[in-house]
């Protein structure tokens, strides 16, 4: 420090004490990050489970297994307003139903739609053609 | 020969074999072990079969259905526009809570015919409703954010389909 080299400079050399403090700080930060990551997932799982229990208490239909829900979904095809798009009505009810509908290829076409059309090419105008021989 | 069924509250129901045959769980308990053990385990009348998840009122309602179909074969499979007999539709009614309890019990007891009938009952109650109406009827919370609803409107062309069906 006596020669004017600040700690930000690459010429700076840490003393043993500074090095120990920096290592300790990095270790604490790393441990905090790991702890925070686990805690976040832990509390997210708890929160989701609590919400699921609340939903089951509120609505008995949430207790039904998904295979029974799918039978109901199939049978609503004839009674919901639009026969061709009944799955979109069901998919807007709640997140769980939407997840079930959108992940089932019986209700939603999966995969990208490929248009079998040749790419359109604009014709070249004569004035765009430059002749360098002139 | 008859079998005793015990409900959640401890009420006992004495049913005959053709009626009990309609209930998959009871059928398996009473005769299913015949193949493996060489004898049936629950043929003794003194020992009832406890159905811990079914209340007395729902069990009595289910036994009415089983009694009706003890000689006939119920509808167990079909497409979305299948027609149920009038007796079935009158039996299942339009009380959503009742239908849901029957549905849960039918799933637990392995009665495919009654399960399908209860699903049909729920589908009929949902007749002509929009998502908000379905939520109100079933007690489901519509847990989408406003942003998600706007995005869904865009990505599916939902309202175009809903308002102008082709």
mmCIF file of C-alpha atoms in Angstrom:
data_model
loop_
_atom_site.group_PDB
_atom_site.id
_atom_site.type_symbol
_atom_site.label_atom_id
_atom_site.label_comp_id
_atom_site.label_asym_id
_atom_site.label_seq_id
_atom_site.Cartn_x
_atom_site.Cartn_y
_atom_site.Cartn_z
ATOM 1 C CA UNK A 1 0.000 0.000 0.000
ATOM 2 C CA UNK A 2 2.933 2.243 0.631
ATOM 3 C CA UNK A 3 3.849 2.432 -3.062
ATOM 4 C CA UNK A 4 0.377 3.737 -3.975
ATOM 5 C CA UNK A 5 -1.059 0.453 -5.295
ATOM 6 C CA UNK A 6 -4.767 0.288 -4.412
ATOM 7 C CA UNK A 7 -6.574 -3.019 -3.663
ATOM 8 C CA UNK A 8 -8.424 -2.685 -6.980
ATOM 9 C CA UNK A 9 -5.220 -2.776 -8.988
ATOM 10 C CA UNK A 10 -3.806 -5.992 -10.394
ATOM 11 C CA UNK A 11 -0.458 -5.099 -8.887
ATOM 12 C CA UNK A 12 -1.927 -5.268 -5.409
ATOM 13 C CA UNK A 13 -0.830 -8.215 -3.293
ATOM 14 C CA UNK A 14 -3.071 -9.276 -0.441
ATOM 15 C CA UNK A 15 -1.643 -9.770 2.950
ATOM 16 C CA UNK A 16 -2.343 -13.076 4.673
ATOM 17 C CA UNK A 17 -5.035 -11.449 6.823
ATOM 18 C CA UNK A 18 -6.798 -9.851 3.824
ATOM 19 C CA UNK A 19 -6.664 -13.131 1.975
ATOM 20 C CA UNK A 20 -8.213 -14.939 4.918
ATOM 21 C CA UNK A 21 -11.035 -12.384 5.173
ATOM 22 C CA UNK A 22 -11.807 -12.537 1.437
ATOM 23 C CA UNK A 23 -11.840 -16.342 1.441
ATOM 24 C CA UNK A 24 -14.145 -16.349 4.430
ATOM 25 C CA UNK A 25 -16.494 -13.866 2.733
ATOM 26 C CA UNK A 26 -16.634 -15.959 -0.419
ATOM 27 C CA UNK A 27 -17.296 -19.103 1.578
ATOM 28 C CA UNK A 28 -20.160 -17.417 3.426
ATOM 29 C CA UNK A 29 -21.643 -16.127 0.176
ATOM 30 C CA UNK A 30 -21.413 -19.573 -1.420
ATOM 31 C CA UNK A 31 -23.019 -21.263 1.557
ATOM 32 C CA UNK A 32 -25.752 -18.640 1.617
ATOM 33 C CA UNK A 33 -26.484 -19.182 -2.057
ATOM 34 C CA UNK A 34 -26.738 -22.920 -1.575
ATOM 35 C CA UNK A 35 -28.873 -22.552 1.512
ATOM 36 C CA UNK A 36 -31.124 -20.074 -0.250
ATOM 37 C CA UNK A 37 -31.527 -22.393 -3.235
ATOM 38 C CA UNK A 38 -32.600 -25.309 -1.042
ATOM 39 C CA UNK A 39 -34.816 -23.150 1.137
ATOM 40 C CA UNK A 40 -36.524 -21.653 -1.894
ATOM 41 C CA UNK A 41 -37.427 -25.058 -3.300
ATOM 42 C CA UNK A 42 -38.381 -26.335 0.118
ATOM 43 C CA UNK A 43 -40.782 -23.485 0.767
ATOM 44 C CA UNK A 44 -42.116 -23.571 -2.792
ATOM 45 C CA UNK A 45 -42.976 -27.243 -2.365
ATOM 46 C CA UNK A 46 -44.619 -26.557 0.985
ATOM 47 C CA UNK A 47 -46.554 -23.643 -0.468
ATOM 48 C CA UNK A 48 -47.775 -25.713 -3.426
ATOM 49 C CA UNK A 49 -48.846 -28.544 -1.157
ATOM 50 C CA UNK A 50 -50.687 -26.142 1.114
ATOM 51 C CA UNK A 51 -52.457 -24.599 -1.862
ATOM 52 C CA UNK A 52 -53.408 -28.057 -3.133
ATOM 53 C CA UNK A 53 -54.876 -28.974 0.251
ATOM 54 C CA UNK A 54 -56.835 -25.726 0.354
ATOM 55 C CA UNK A 55 -58.134 -26.379 -3.152
ATOM 56 C CA UNK A 56 -59.179 -29.905 -2.212
ATOM 57 C CA UNK A 57 -61.030 -28.589 0.810
ATOM 58 C CA UNK A 58 -62.725 -25.902 -1.251
ATOM 59 C CA UNK A 59 -63.745 -28.023 -4.240
ATOM 60 C CA UNK A 60 -64.260 -31.809 -4.140
ATOM 61 C CA UNK A 61 -63.581 -31.974 -7.876
ATOM 62 C CA UNK A 62 -59.916 -31.298 -7.127
ATOM 63 C CA UNK A 63 -59.732 -34.611 -5.282
ATOM 64 C CA UNK A 64 -60.543 -36.580 -8.417
ATOM 65 C CA UNK A 65 -57.691 -38.450 -10.100
ATOM 66 C CA UNK A 66 -56.686 -37.264 -13.537
ATOM 67 C CA UNK A 67 -58.008 -40.301 -15.387
ATOM 68 C CA UNK A 68 -61.489 -39.528 -14.059
ATOM 69 C CA UNK A 69 -61.054 -35.880 -15.016
ATOM 70 C CA UNK A 70 -60.178 -36.966 -18.540
ATOM 71 C CA UNK A 71 -63.395 -39.000 -18.763
ATOM 72 C CA UNK A 72 -65.324 -35.873 -17.766
ATOM 73 C CA UNK A 73 -63.382 -33.801 -20.304
ATOM 74 C CA UNK A 74 -64.254 -36.279 -23.052
ATOM 75 C CA UNK A 75 -67.931 -36.221 -22.146
ATOM 76 C CA UNK A 76 -68.141 -32.417 -22.118
ATOM 77 C CA UNK A 77 -67.367 -32.329 -25.825
ATOM 78 C CA UNK A 78 -71.072 -32.508 -26.673
ATOM 79 C CA UNK A 79 -72.357 -30.048 -24.093
ATOM 80 C CA UNK A 80 -69.910 -27.132 -24.066
ATOM 81 C CA UNK A 81 -70.723 -24.159 -26.331
ATOM 82 C CA UNK A 82 -68.346 -24.929 -29.164
ATOM 83 C CA UNK A 83 -67.874 -28.573 -30.084
ATOM 84 C CA UNK A 84 -64.749 -27.900 -32.117
ATOM 85 C CA UNK A 85 -63.025 -25.866 -29.425
ATOM 86 C CA UNK A 86 -64.395 -27.270 -26.198
ATOM 87 C CA UNK A 87 -60.886 -27.949 -24.903
ATOM 88 C CA UNK A 88 -60.097 -24.228 -24.872
ATOM 89 C CA UNK A 89 -63.075 -23.637 -22.602
ATOM 90 C CA UNK A 90 -61.774 -26.318 -20.229
ATOM 91 C CA UNK A 91 -58.218 -25.018 -20.490
ATOM 92 C CA UNK A 92 -59.300 -21.639 -19.134
ATOM 93 C CA UNK A 93 -60.870 -22.969 -15.956
ATOM 94 C CA UNK A 94 -57.733 -23.234 -13.819
ATOM 95 C CA UNK A 95 -54.017 -23.869 -14.105
ATOM 96 C CA UNK A 96 -54.282 -27.561 -13.298
ATOM 97 C CA UNK A 97 -56.912 -28.230 -15.940
ATOM 98 C CA UNK A 98 -54.913 -26.180 -18.426
ATOM 99 C CA UNK A 99 -51.808 -28.218 -17.716
ATOM 100 C CA UNK A 100 -53.730 -31.458 -18.195
ATOM 101 C CA UNK A 101 -55.336 -30.319 -21.453
ATOM 102 C CA UNK A 102 -52.227 -28.806 -22.974
ATOM 103 C CA UNK A 103 -50.088 -31.862 -22.223
ATOM 104 C CA UNK A 104 -52.538 -34.313 -23.771
ATOM 105 C CA UNK A 105 -52.276 -34.853 -27.543
ATOM 106 C CA UNK A 106 -55.913 -35.970 -27.672
ATOM 107 C CA UNK A 107 -56.981 -32.395 -26.982
ATOM 108 C CA UNK A 108 -54.175 -30.287 -28.378
ATOM 109 C CA UNK A 109 -52.063 -30.853 -31.446
ATOM 110 C CA UNK A 110 -48.463 -30.928 -30.310
ATOM 111 C CA UNK A 111 -45.434 -30.116 -32.358
ATOM 112 C CA UNK A 112 -44.617 -27.277 -34.717
ATOM 113 C CA UNK A 113 -46.830 -26.631 -37.683
ATOM 114 C CA UNK A 114 -44.846 -26.844 -40.891
ATOM 115 C CA UNK A 115 -46.210 -25.006 -43.878
ATOM 116 C CA UNK A 116 -45.423 -26.933 -47.028
ATOM 117 C CA UNK A 117 -45.118 -23.811 -49.124
ATOM 118 C CA UNK A 118 -42.022 -22.782 -51.017
ATOM 119 C CA UNK A 119 -40.389 -19.633 -49.648
ATOM 120 C CA UNK A 120 -41.510 -16.564 -51.499
ATOM 121 C CA UNK A 121 -38.738 -14.890 -53.521
ATOM 122 C CA UNK A 122 -39.154 -11.334 -54.667
ATOM 123 C CA UNK A 123 -38.300 -10.785 -58.345
ATOM 124 C CA UNK A 124 -35.235 -8.689 -59.013
ATOM 125 C CA UNK A 125 -35.934 -5.322 -60.580
ATOM 126 C CA UNK A 126 -33.660 -4.350 -63.509
ATOM 127 C CA UNK A 127 -32.509 -1.211 -61.714
ATOM 128 C CA UNK A 128 -31.196 -3.306 -58.835
ATOM 129 C CA UNK A 129 -28.715 -5.040 -61.073
ATOM 130 C CA UNK A 130 -25.434 -3.189 -61.101
ATOM 131 C CA UNK A 131 -23.108 -3.702 -63.994
ATOM 132 C CA UNK A 132 -19.509 -2.892 -63.034
ATOM 133 C CA UNK A 133 -18.230 -3.042 -66.593
ATOM 134 C CA UNK A 134 -19.739 0.355 -67.401
ATOM 135 C CA UNK B 1 -75.481 -66.138 -0.007
ATOM 136 C CA UNK B 2 -75.075 -62.562 1.213
ATOM 137 C CA UNK B 3 -72.265 -60.225 2.185
ATOM 138 C CA UNK B 4 -72.166 -57.533 4.865
ATOM 139 C CA UNK B 5 -70.783 -54.146 3.884
ATOM 140 C CA UNK B 6 -69.779 -51.702 6.622
ATOM 141 C CA UNK B 7 -69.760 -48.004 5.842
ATOM 142 C CA UNK B 8 -67.524 -45.276 7.250
ATOM 143 C CA UNK B 9 -69.911 -44.637 10.128
ATOM 144 C CA UNK B 10 -70.177 -48.329 10.928
ATOM 145 C CA UNK B 11 -73.622 -48.920 9.454
ATOM 146 C CA UNK B 12 -74.041 -52.436 8.095
ATOM 147 C CA UNK B 13 -75.636 -53.277 4.746
ATOM 148 C CA UNK B 14 -76.539 -56.861 3.928
ATOM 149 C CA UNK B 15 -76.398 -57.404 0.162
ATOM 150 C CA UNK B 16 -76.869 -60.443 -2.023
ATOM 151 C CA UNK B 17 -74.147 -61.870 -4.241
ATOM 152 C CA UNK B 18 -75.390 -60.481 -7.592
ATOM 153 C CA UNK B 19 -75.586 -57.013 -6.045
ATOM 154 C CA UNK B 20 -72.141 -57.285 -4.488
ATOM 155 C CA UNK B 21 -70.738 -58.507 -7.789
ATOM 156 C CA UNK B 22 -71.268 -55.033 -9.237
ATOM 157 C CA UNK B 23 -68.764 -53.585 -6.729
ATOM 158 C CA UNK B 24 -65.265 -54.449 -7.874
ATOM 159 C CA UNK B 25 -63.574 -54.077 -4.493
ATOM 160 C CA UNK B 26 -66.132 -56.263 -2.760
ATOM 161 C CA UNK B 27 -65.982 -58.816 -5.544
ATOM 162 C CA UNK B 28 -62.218 -59.023 -5.209
ATOM 163 C CA UNK B 29 -62.367 -59.218 -1.428
ATOM 164 C CA UNK B 30 -65.001 -61.909 -1.394
ATOM 165 C CA UNK B 31 -64.063 -64.084 -4.339
ATOM 166 C CA UNK B 32 -60.890 -62.671 -5.832
ATOM 167 C CA UNK B 33 -58.650 -64.663 -3.512
ATOM 168 C CA UNK B 34 -60.333 -67.821 -4.710
ATOM 169 C CA UNK B 35 -57.829 -68.169 -7.511
ATOM 170 C CA UNK B 36 -54.738 -67.670 -5.324
ATOM 171 C CA UNK B 37 -55.713 -69.255 -2.047
ATOM 172 C CA UNK B 38 -58.075 -71.916 -3.253
ATOM 173 C CA UNK B 39 -60.852 -70.580 -1.098
ATOM 174 C CA UNK B 40 -62.800 -67.352 -0.728
ATOM 175 C CA UNK B 41 -61.880 -65.225 2.263
ATOM 176 C CA UNK B 42 -64.998 -63.228 3.043
ATOM 177 C CA UNK B 43 -67.821 -65.625 2.347
ATOM 178 C CA UNK B 44 -68.581 -65.824 6.032
ATOM 179 C CA UNK B 45 -71.525 -63.569 6.863
ATOM 180 C CA UNK B 46 -70.211 -62.744 10.301
ATOM 181 C CA UNK B 47 -67.234 -60.912 8.875
ATOM 182 C CA UNK B 48 -68.213 -57.738 7.045
ATOM 183 C CA UNK B 49 -66.174 -55.832 4.500
ATOM 184 C CA UNK B 50 -65.332 -52.345 5.736
ATOM 185 C CA UNK B 51 -65.497 -49.577 3.134
ATOM 186 C CA UNK B 52 -63.672 -46.860 5.048
ATOM 187 C CA UNK B 53 -64.024 -44.052 2.495
ATOM 188 C CA UNK B 54 -67.755 -44.357 1.786
ATOM 189 C CA UNK B 55 -70.434 -42.801 3.966
ATOM 190 C CA UNK B 56 -73.729 -44.523 4.688
ATOM 191 C CA UNK B 57 -75.847 -42.192 2.565
ATOM 192 C CA UNK B 58 -73.614 -42.603 -0.481
ATOM 193 C CA UNK B 59 -73.294 -46.350 0.007
ATOM 194 C CA UNK B 60 -77.069 -46.746 0.175
ATOM 195 C CA UNK B 61 -77.379 -44.683 -3.003
ATOM 196 C CA UNK B 62 -74.775 -46.819 -4.735
ATOM 197 C CA UNK B 63 -76.497 -50.005 -3.637
ATOM 198 C CA UNK B 64 -79.683 -48.778 -5.345
ATOM 199 C CA UNK B 65 -77.743 -48.650 -8.603
ATOM 200 C CA UNK B 66 -76.194 -52.065 -7.972
ATOM 201 C CA UNK B 67 -79.621 -53.496 -7.173
ATOM 202 C CA UNK B 68 -80.989 -52.088 -10.441
ATOM 203 C CA UNK B 69 -78.134 -53.568 -12.465
ATOM 204 C CA UNK B 70 -77.849 -56.894 -10.708
ATOM 205 C CA UNK B 71 -79.359 -58.695 -13.738
ATOM 206 C CA UNK B 72 -78.407 -56.279 -16.515
ATOM 207 C CA UNK B 73 -75.075 -55.248 -17.912
ATOM 208 C CA UNK B 74 -74.445 -51.505 -17.399
ATOM 209 C CA UNK B 75 -72.866 -49.209 -19.960
ATOM 210 C CA UNK B 76 -69.155 -49.179 -19.157
ATOM 211 C CA UNK B 77 -67.578 -47.680 -22.238
ATOM 212 C CA UNK B 78 -68.525 -45.448 -25.132
ATOM 213 C CA UNK B 79 -67.839 -42.262 -27.011
ATOM 214 C CA UNK B 80 -68.646 -38.706 -26.001
ATOM 215 C CA UNK B 81 -72.216 -38.657 -27.340
ATOM 216 C CA UNK B 82 -73.450 -41.949 -25.887
ATOM 217 C CA UNK B 83 -76.983 -42.120 -24.562
ATOM 218 C CA UNK B 84 -77.708 -43.413 -21.068
ATOM 219 C CA UNK B 85 -81.085 -44.921 -20.127
ATOM 220 C CA UNK B 86 -83.640 -42.576 -18.584
ATOM 221 C CA UNK B 87 -83.519 -44.429 -15.272
ATOM 222 C CA UNK B 88 -79.796 -43.734 -15.035
ATOM 223 C CA UNK B 89 -80.156 -40.014 -15.693
ATOM 224 C CA UNK B 90 -82.987 -39.739 -13.173
ATOM 225 C CA UNK B 91 -80.889 -41.686 -10.664
ATOM 226 C CA UNK B 92 -77.809 -39.477 -10.946
ATOM 227 C CA UNK B 93 -79.824 -36.230 -10.872
ATOM 228 C CA UNK B 94 -78.388 -32.707 -11.037
ATOM 229 C CA UNK B 95 -77.049 -32.181 -7.508
ATOM 230 C CA UNK B 96 -73.359 -31.529 -8.137
ATOM 231 C CA UNK B 97 -72.128 -32.348 -4.624
ATOM 232 C CA UNK B 98 -74.034 -35.597 -4.578
ATOM 233 C CA UNK B 99 -72.693 -36.566 -8.003
ATOM 234 C CA UNK B 100 -69.127 -35.805 -6.942
ATOM 235 C CA UNK B 101 -69.413 -37.953 -3.828
ATOM 236 C CA UNK B 102 -70.906 -40.785 -5.881
ATOM 237 C CA UNK B 103 -68.071 -40.359 -8.380
ATOM 238 C CA UNK B 104 -65.402 -40.528 -5.694
ATOM 239 C CA UNK B 105 -67.022 -43.587 -4.166
ATOM 240 C CA UNK B 106 -67.416 -45.290 -7.544
ATOM 241 C CA UNK B 107 -63.735 -44.706 -8.242
ATOM 242 C CA UNK B 108 -62.786 -46.084 -4.833
ATOM 243 C CA UNK B 109 -65.083 -49.111 -5.131
ATOM 244 C CA UNK B 110 -64.139 -49.868 -8.765
ATOM 245 C CA UNK B 111 -67.602 -49.577 -10.337
ATOM 246 C CA UNK B 112 -66.864 -48.524 -13.928
ATOM 247 C CA UNK B 113 -70.499 -48.246 -14.998
ATOM 248 C CA UNK B 114 -71.417 -45.931 -12.153
ATOM 249 C CA UNK B 115 -68.198 -43.969 -12.633
ATOM 250 C CA UNK B 116 -69.102 -43.299 -16.246
ATOM 251 C CA UNK B 117 -72.650 -42.378 -15.295
ATOM 252 C CA UNK B 118 -71.444 -39.896 -12.678
ATOM 253 C CA UNK B 119 -69.032 -38.359 -15.197
ATOM 254 C CA UNK B 120 -71.948 -38.015 -17.597
ATOM 255 C CA UNK B 121 -73.976 -36.382 -14.830
ATOM 256 C CA UNK B 122 -71.227 -33.818 -14.236
ATOM 257 C CA UNK B 123 -70.883 -33.175 -17.971
ATOM 258 C CA UNK B 124 -74.639 -32.572 -18.216
ATOM 259 C CA UNK B 125 -74.563 -30.084 -15.358
ATOM 260 C CA UNK B 126 -71.758 -28.212 -17.153
ATOM 261 C CA UNK B 127 -74.025 -27.880 -20.196
ATOM 262 C CA UNK B 128 -73.478 -24.626 -22.083
ATOM 263 C CA UNK B 129 -71.326 -22.958 -19.443
ATOM 264 C CA UNK B 130 -68.297 -20.765 -19.983
ATOM 265 C CA UNK B 131 -65.115 -21.154 -17.887
ATOM 266 C CA UNK B 132 -66.328 -18.701 -15.252
ATOM 267 C CA UNK B 133 -69.585 -20.620 -14.923
ATOM 268 C CA UNK B 134 -67.719 -23.917 -14.563
ATOM 269 C CA UNK B 135 -65.558 -22.400 -11.822
ATOM 270 C CA UNK B 136 -68.586 -21.064 -9.958
ATOM 271 C CA UNK B 137 -70.373 -24.382 -10.213
ATOM 272 C CA UNK B 138 -67.489 -26.585 -9.104
ATOM 273 C CA UNK B 139 -65.985 -24.183 -6.580
ATOM 274 C CA UNK B 140 -62.703 -24.000 -8.474
ATOM 275 C CA UNK B 141 -60.631 -20.858 -8.116
ATOM 276 C CA UNK B 142 -59.643 -19.384 -11.460
ATOM 277 C CA UNK B 143 -55.993 -18.900 -10.567
ATOM 278 C CA UNK B 144 -54.743 -17.198 -13.718
ATOM 279 C CA UNK B 145 -53.212 -13.762 -13.543
ATOM 280 C CA UNK B 146 -54.536 -11.008 -15.790
ATOM 281 C CA UNK B 147 -51.414 -11.207 -17.912
ATOM 282 C CA UNK B 148 -51.875 -14.950 -18.397
ATOM 283 C CA UNK B 149 -55.487 -14.455 -19.473
ATOM 284 C CA UNK B 150 -54.457 -11.853 -22.024
ATOM 285 C CA UNK B 151 -51.762 -14.189 -23.354
ATOM 286 C CA UNK B 152 -54.214 -17.076 -23.580
ATOM 287 C CA UNK B 153 -56.645 -14.919 -25.542
ATOM 288 C CA UNK B 154 -53.911 -14.197 -28.032
ATOM 289 C CA UNK B 155 -52.388 -17.615 -28.427
ATOM 290 C CA UNK B 156 -55.537 -19.663 -28.878
ATOM 291 C CA UNK B 157 -57.834 -17.250 -30.630
ATOM 292 C CA UNK B 158 -60.207 -18.332 -27.898
ATOM 293 C CA UNK B 159 -62.814 -15.613 -28.133
ATOM 294 C CA UNK B 160 -63.005 -15.895 -31.897
ATOM 295 C CA UNK B 161 -63.899 -19.537 -31.487
ATOM 296 C CA UNK B 162 -66.178 -18.909 -28.558
ATOM 297 C CA UNK B 163 -68.189 -16.060 -30.083
ATOM 298 C CA UNK B 164 -68.261 -17.203 -33.697
ATOM 299 C CA UNK B 165 -68.285 -20.999 -33.725
ATOM 300 C CA UNK B 166 -67.963 -22.521 -37.142
#
